Amino acid sequence: MATRSEIQTYPPLAERPIKNTIVLFDVDGTLTPARLDASPEILLLLSQLRQKVAIGFVGGSDLPKQQEQLGDPLRVPVTSLFDFCFSENGLTAFKLGQPLPSNSFIKYIGEDNYKDLVKFVLHYIADLDIPIKRGTFVEFRNGMVNVSPIGRNASNEERQEFERFDKERGVRREMVERLRERFGHLGLTFSIGGQISFDVFPTGWDKTYCLKHLEEDAKKDGGIEYTTIHFFGDKTMVGGNDYEIYEDPRTTGHSVKGPEDTIRELKEMFDL
C-alpha cells in the first residue's frame, strides 16, 4: 500500500501560493529531538506547508542520518519530502530529488593538514578527563569533520549526561579554543552543535553555504529568486552551528527550543 507521502503531490515551485519564499530548517533540535526520529505531527505539518511554500532542510550531518530521522519514519527517500535538501550544510545538496554540485573538505585542507588535525584531536581526547568515553571520536564527512569528546557511539542517555556535564565544565568550548590556536591559520571554523560534538569546516562552509545553491539556482532557466528565506534553528547563539545563517542578512531567523516550538510557529505564521 502506498504511504501518504508517496501519493502526495505539490504545486510546481513557481506556482506555490506564497511566492518567492522558502522555509529552511535545521534538523536536530528543530524538526526532531536530538538524533531521534521526526514525529508524525511535524511530518504532516511539513507536507501541509509544502503546499503553500518551498521548503528545505539544512543539516550538518550527512544524508544517511537525515534519511534515518526524516525519511525512514515514512519509509520514503528524505529527498522526496523537501524541495531542497542540504546535507553537511549544503556540501551535498538536492533539488526536487536531483543532486546539485558538491564540494569536499579533503580537497580544501589537503591530506597532510588533515592528518595533523586528526592526530591532535585524538591525542587531546586521549588525555581528556571525562566520566565516560565510547567510540567514533572523529567522523569524516564530505564537507567537514565532526569531533566528539565522548564519542558518537554513546547512547541517548549517555549523550544527555554528557550534555549536562559539558554545560558545567565547558569541555567542548575549551577544546575548540585549543584547536583554533593550533589550526586557525588553515582558515577553519569550529562550531559547537547538538549534544556531544562540534564541527570543523572551512570558514564560509557553515550553514550559509546552502544559500549559494539558492542563488545559483535562481540564475538557471525556470529558477526562482527567493526574496524571503525563513530559517528555523535551535543552536542560534554565538558559537552554535545555526548562528551564521540565523544572523545572515539574507534570512529571517527563527530561534526555537525544540520541535514543539517549530510546530507552534509554523501554524501561526502560515495558518496551518
Tab-separated table of C-alpha atoms in Angstrom:
chain	number	residue	atom	x	y	z
A	1	MET	CA	0.000	0.000	0.000
A	2	ALA	CA	1.333	3.463	-0.857
A	3	THR	CA	2.052	5.761	2.034
A	4	ARG	CA	0.615	9.252	2.296
A	5	SER	CA	3.926	10.781	1.144
A	6	GLU	CA	4.193	8.509	-1.901
A	7	ILE	CA	0.830	9.682	-3.286
A	8	GLN	CA	1.172	13.307	-2.157
A	9	THR	CA	1.608	15.852	-4.941
A	10	TYR	CA	2.650	19.501	-4.659
A	11	PRO	CA	2.283	22.552	-6.873
A	12	PRO	CA	5.354	23.336	-9.018
A	13	LEU	CA	7.761	25.656	-7.193
A	14	ALA	CA	6.807	28.622	-9.361
A	15	GLU	CA	3.135	28.096	-8.525
A	16	ARG	CA	3.286	27.865	-4.752
A	17	PRO	CA	0.698	30.263	-3.256
A	18	ILE	CA	3.292	32.138	-1.184
A	19	LYS	CA	5.580	33.455	-3.899
A	20	ASN	CA	9.365	33.725	-3.863
A	21	THR	CA	9.562	32.348	-0.330
A	22	ILE	CA	11.372	29.322	1.054
A	23	VAL	CA	11.442	27.958	4.599
A	24	LEU	CA	14.650	26.200	5.676
A	25	PHE	CA	15.005	24.049	8.783
A	26	ASP	CA	17.834	22.751	10.911
A	27	VAL	CA	17.188	19.082	11.756
A	28	ASP	CA	18.361	18.075	15.266
A	29	GLY	CA	16.542	20.062	17.926
A	30	THR	CA	14.351	21.817	15.355
A	31	LEU	CA	12.468	19.187	13.342
A	32	THR	CA	13.410	16.262	15.589
A	33	PRO	CA	14.625	15.685	19.130
A	34	ALA	CA	18.415	15.286	19.022
A	35	ARG	CA	19.303	12.146	16.991
A	36	LEU	CA	15.733	10.831	17.194
A	37	ASP	CA	13.036	10.432	14.536
A	38	ALA	CA	10.669	13.158	13.411
A	39	SER	CA	7.159	12.820	14.817
A	40	PRO	CA	4.128	12.092	12.603
A	41	GLU	CA	2.759	15.514	13.581
A	42	ILE	CA	5.695	17.518	12.262
A	43	LEU	CA	5.996	15.417	9.096
A	44	LEU	CA	2.325	16.062	8.352
A	45	LEU	CA	2.786	19.774	9.060
A	46	LEU	CA	5.755	19.954	6.670
A	47	SER	CA	3.631	18.306	3.975
A	48	GLN	CA	0.909	20.898	4.513
A	49	LEU	CA	3.452	23.739	4.496
A	50	ARG	CA	4.903	22.470	1.211
A	51	GLN	CA	1.539	23.021	-0.435
A	52	LYS	CA	1.965	26.742	0.210
A	53	VAL	CA	5.680	27.469	0.057
A	54	ALA	CA	9.030	25.906	-0.892
A	55	ILE	CA	10.726	24.026	1.972
A	56	GLY	CA	14.164	22.600	2.659
A	57	PHE	CA	16.379	21.295	5.420
A	58	VAL	CA	19.965	22.327	6.095
A	59	GLY	CA	21.793	19.998	8.463
A	60	GLY	CA	25.377	19.447	9.496
A	61	SER	CA	25.033	15.667	9.397
A	62	ASP	CA	25.338	13.554	6.263
A	63	LEU	CA	22.391	12.412	4.181
A	64	PRO	CA	22.098	8.882	5.694
A	65	LYS	CA	21.490	10.399	9.137
A	66	GLN	CA	18.807	12.725	7.781
A	67	GLN	CA	17.267	9.797	5.933
A	68	GLU	CA	17.144	7.897	9.221
A	69	GLN	CA	15.496	10.747	11.121
A	70	LEU	CA	13.169	12.217	8.488
A	71	GLY	CA	12.662	9.694	5.689
A	72	ASP	CA	12.647	6.344	7.468
A	73	PRO	CA	9.562	7.078	9.641
A	74	LEU	CA	7.541	7.302	6.391
A	75	ARG	CA	9.633	4.680	4.535
A	76	VAL	CA	10.400	7.101	1.690
A	77	PRO	CA	13.563	8.881	0.489
A	78	VAL	CA	14.147	12.026	2.507
A	79	THR	CA	14.826	13.846	-0.780
A	80	SER	CA	11.151	13.342	-1.673
A	81	LEU	CA	9.934	15.158	1.455
A	82	PHE	CA	11.591	18.518	0.774
A	83	ASP	CA	12.071	20.682	-2.294
A	84	PHE	CA	15.694	21.325	-1.300
A	85	CYS	CA	17.879	19.028	0.808
A	86	PHE	CA	21.128	20.491	2.120
A	87	SER	CA	23.208	17.853	3.909
A	88	GLU	CA	26.522	18.808	5.508
A	89	ASN	CA	25.492	22.483	5.307
A	90	GLY	CA	24.877	22.130	1.577
A	91	LEU	CA	28.141	20.455	0.567
A	92	THR	CA	25.827	17.638	-0.530
A	93	ALA	CA	22.619	19.061	-1.972
A	94	PHE	CA	19.471	18.096	-3.862
A	95	LYS	CA	16.678	19.966	-5.594
A	96	LEU	CA	13.464	18.017	-6.173
A	97	GLY	CA	15.404	14.798	-5.666
A	98	GLN	CA	18.153	15.633	-8.161
A	99	PRO	CA	21.753	16.223	-6.995
A	100	LEU	CA	23.323	19.685	-7.104
A	101	PRO	CA	27.107	20.349	-7.353
A	102	SER	CA	29.047	19.151	-4.286
A	103	ASN	CA	32.318	20.100	-2.624
A	104	SER	CA	34.883	18.338	-0.404
A	105	PHE	CA	36.654	19.178	2.849
A	106	ILE	CA	39.635	16.999	1.994
A	107	LYS	CA	40.231	18.844	-1.287
A	108	TYR	CA	40.284	22.127	0.610
A	109	ILE	CA	42.531	21.242	3.545
A	110	GLY	CA	44.864	18.666	1.959
A	111	GLU	CA	45.803	15.214	3.262
A	112	ASP	CA	48.823	16.286	5.342
A	113	ASN	CA	46.935	19.012	7.204
A	114	TYR	CA	44.031	16.641	7.736
A	115	LYS	CA	46.331	14.027	9.312
A	116	ASP	CA	47.825	16.676	11.625
A	117	LEU	CA	44.330	17.732	12.686
A	118	VAL	CA	43.169	14.194	13.426
A	119	LYS	CA	46.371	13.355	15.301
A	120	PHE	CA	45.970	16.436	17.507
A	121	VAL	CA	42.285	15.664	18.194
A	122	LEU	CA	42.893	12.037	19.151
A	123	HIS	CA	45.811	12.906	21.446
A	124	TYR	CA	43.708	15.601	23.105
A	125	ILE	CA	40.752	13.276	23.668
A	126	ALA	CA	43.054	10.505	24.957
A	127	ASP	CA	44.251	12.845	27.718
A	128	LEU	CA	40.808	14.273	28.430
A	129	ASP	CA	39.388	13.513	31.884
A	130	ILE	CA	35.657	12.990	31.379
A	131	PRO	CA	33.344	10.418	33.043
A	132	ILE	CA	32.949	8.109	30.043
A	133	LYS	CA	34.275	7.620	26.506
A	134	ARG	CA	32.715	5.425	23.886
A	135	GLY	CA	33.730	5.358	20.215
A	136	THR	CA	33.894	7.256	16.911
A	137	PHE	CA	35.581	10.379	18.239
A	138	VAL	CA	36.310	11.733	14.741
A	139	GLU	CA	33.820	11.323	11.909
A	140	PHE	CA	34.981	12.400	8.471
A	141	ARG	CA	32.229	13.768	6.256
A	142	ASN	CA	32.274	15.153	2.757
A	143	GLY	CA	32.243	18.787	3.846
A	144	MET	CA	33.572	18.731	7.385
A	145	VAL	CA	34.966	16.759	10.308
A	146	ASN	CA	32.739	16.094	13.303
A	147	VAL	CA	34.568	15.727	16.646
A	148	SER	CA	33.001	14.209	19.755
A	149	PRO	CA	34.920	14.047	23.070
A	150	ILE	CA	32.618	11.297	24.380
A	151	GLY	CA	32.267	9.514	21.020
A	152	ARG	CA	29.289	9.311	18.679
A	153	ASN	CA	28.570	5.723	19.774
A	154	ALA	CA	27.248	6.973	23.119
A	155	SER	CA	23.675	6.006	23.969
A	156	ASN	CA	20.926	8.627	24.194
A	157	GLU	CA	21.139	8.553	27.983
A	158	GLU	CA	24.922	8.980	27.860
A	159	ARG	CA	24.527	11.854	25.398
A	160	GLN	CA	22.188	13.656	27.775
A	161	GLU	CA	24.546	13.095	30.710
A	162	PHE	CA	27.486	14.458	28.719
A	163	GLU	CA	25.482	17.490	27.598
A	164	ARG	CA	24.811	18.359	31.254
A	165	PHE	CA	28.463	17.758	32.153
A	166	ASP	CA	29.632	19.867	29.217
A	167	LYS	CA	27.399	22.791	30.203
A	168	GLU	CA	29.075	22.825	33.623
A	169	ARG	CA	32.674	22.146	32.540
A	170	GLY	CA	32.855	23.623	29.037
A	171	VAL	CA	34.666	20.583	27.621
A	172	ARG	CA	33.810	21.298	24.004
A	173	ARG	CA	34.349	25.051	24.358
A	174	GLU	CA	37.860	24.576	25.748
A	175	MET	CA	38.742	22.002	23.106
A	176	VAL	CA	37.565	24.338	20.345
A	177	GLU	CA	39.729	27.142	21.770
A	178	ARG	CA	42.789	24.892	21.655
A	179	LEU	CA	42.035	23.862	18.078
A	180	ARG	CA	41.600	27.474	16.993
A	181	GLU	CA	45.017	28.274	18.430
A	182	ARG	CA	46.671	25.326	16.682
A	183	PHE	CA	44.862	25.261	13.320
A	184	GLY	CA	43.345	28.716	12.895
A	185	HIS	CA	45.865	29.511	10.150
A	186	LEU	CA	44.172	26.951	7.883
A	187	GLY	CA	41.031	29.073	7.564
A	188	LEU	CA	38.855	26.710	9.570
A	189	THR	CA	35.725	27.347	11.598
A	190	PHE	CA	34.885	25.340	14.731
A	191	SER	CA	31.176	25.230	15.511
A	192	ILE	CA	29.531	23.595	18.536
A	193	GLY	CA	26.204	21.899	17.814
A	194	GLY	CA	23.973	19.148	19.125
A	195	GLN	CA	24.622	17.433	22.458
A	196	ILE	CA	28.046	15.835	22.207
A	197	SER	CA	30.127	17.186	19.334
A	198	PHE	CA	31.372	20.089	17.254
A	199	ASP	CA	32.046	20.556	13.554
A	200	VAL	CA	35.261	21.624	11.833
A	201	PHE	CA	34.960	23.074	8.334
A	202	PRO	CA	36.463	25.744	6.074
A	203	THR	CA	35.377	29.258	7.013
A	204	GLY	CA	32.323	30.134	4.964
A	205	TRP	CA	31.235	26.499	4.792
A	206	ASP	CA	28.783	26.967	7.654
A	207	LYS	CA	25.046	26.700	7.009
A	208	THR	CA	25.122	29.870	4.909
A	209	TYR	CA	26.823	27.699	2.264
A	210	CYS	CA	23.413	26.370	1.266
A	211	LEU	CA	22.328	29.880	0.240
A	212	LYS	CA	24.830	29.694	-2.635
A	213	HIS	CA	22.750	26.889	-4.120
A	214	LEU	CA	19.602	29.010	-3.974
A	215	GLU	CA	21.396	31.940	-5.600
A	216	GLU	CA	22.843	29.752	-8.359
A	217	ASP	CA	19.512	28.047	-8.962
A	218	ALA	CA	17.830	31.428	-9.425
A	219	LYS	CA	20.111	32.080	-12.424
A	220	LYS	CA	19.003	28.931	-14.270
A	221	ASP	CA	16.114	28.671	-16.698
A	222	GLY	CA	12.989	28.261	-14.625
A	223	GLY	CA	14.863	29.069	-11.421
A	224	ILE	CA	13.261	31.118	-8.679
A	225	GLU	CA	14.780	34.050	-6.844
A	226	TYR	CA	13.801	33.539	-3.218
A	227	THR	CA	13.456	37.057	-1.850
A	228	THR	CA	12.225	35.754	1.505
A	229	ILE	CA	14.188	32.978	3.207
A	230	HIS	CA	12.978	31.847	6.626
A	231	PHE	CA	15.344	29.753	8.729
A	232	PHE	CA	14.382	27.777	11.850
A	233	GLY	CA	17.117	26.545	14.189
A	234	ASP	CA	17.847	25.831	17.838
A	235	LYS	CA	21.613	26.477	18.091
A	236	THR	CA	21.367	30.151	17.127
A	237	MET	CA	23.653	31.560	19.833
A	238	VAL	CA	27.217	32.687	19.106
A	239	GLY	CA	29.269	29.526	18.541
A	240	GLY	CA	26.209	27.435	17.711
A	241	ASN	CA	26.041	25.809	14.295
A	242	ASP	CA	22.869	27.718	13.352
A	243	TYR	CA	24.265	31.132	14.300
A	244	GLU	CA	25.682	32.233	10.939
A	245	ILE	CA	22.603	31.500	8.855
A	246	TYR	CA	20.284	32.744	11.606
A	247	GLU	CA	22.080	36.110	11.638
A	248	ASP	CA	22.683	36.321	7.875
A	249	PRO	CA	21.024	39.422	6.343
A	250	ARG	CA	19.613	37.242	3.549
A	251	THR	CA	17.471	35.263	6.002
A	252	THR	CA	14.722	35.844	8.516
A	253	GLY	CA	15.811	33.813	11.543
A	254	HIS	CA	13.544	31.970	13.976
A	255	SER	CA	15.118	30.557	17.137
A	256	VAL	CA	13.297	27.550	18.601
A	257	LYS	CA	13.823	25.311	21.608
A	258	GLY	CA	12.563	22.127	20.008
A	259	PRO	CA	10.129	20.596	17.505
A	260	GLU	CA	7.138	21.756	19.561
A	261	ASP	CA	8.277	25.372	19.153
A	262	THR	CA	8.710	24.828	15.423
A	263	ILE	CA	5.212	23.386	15.100
A	264	ARG	CA	3.657	26.275	17.012
A	265	GLU	CA	5.424	28.961	14.977
A	266	LEU	CA	4.647	27.339	11.641
A	267	LYS	CA	0.950	27.075	12.495
A	268	GLU	CA	0.840	30.747	13.463
A	269	MET	CA	2.925	32.036	10.541
A	270	PHE	CA	1.334	30.058	7.736
A	271	ASP	CA	-2.188	29.416	9.057
A	272	LEU	CA	-1.778	25.641	9.074
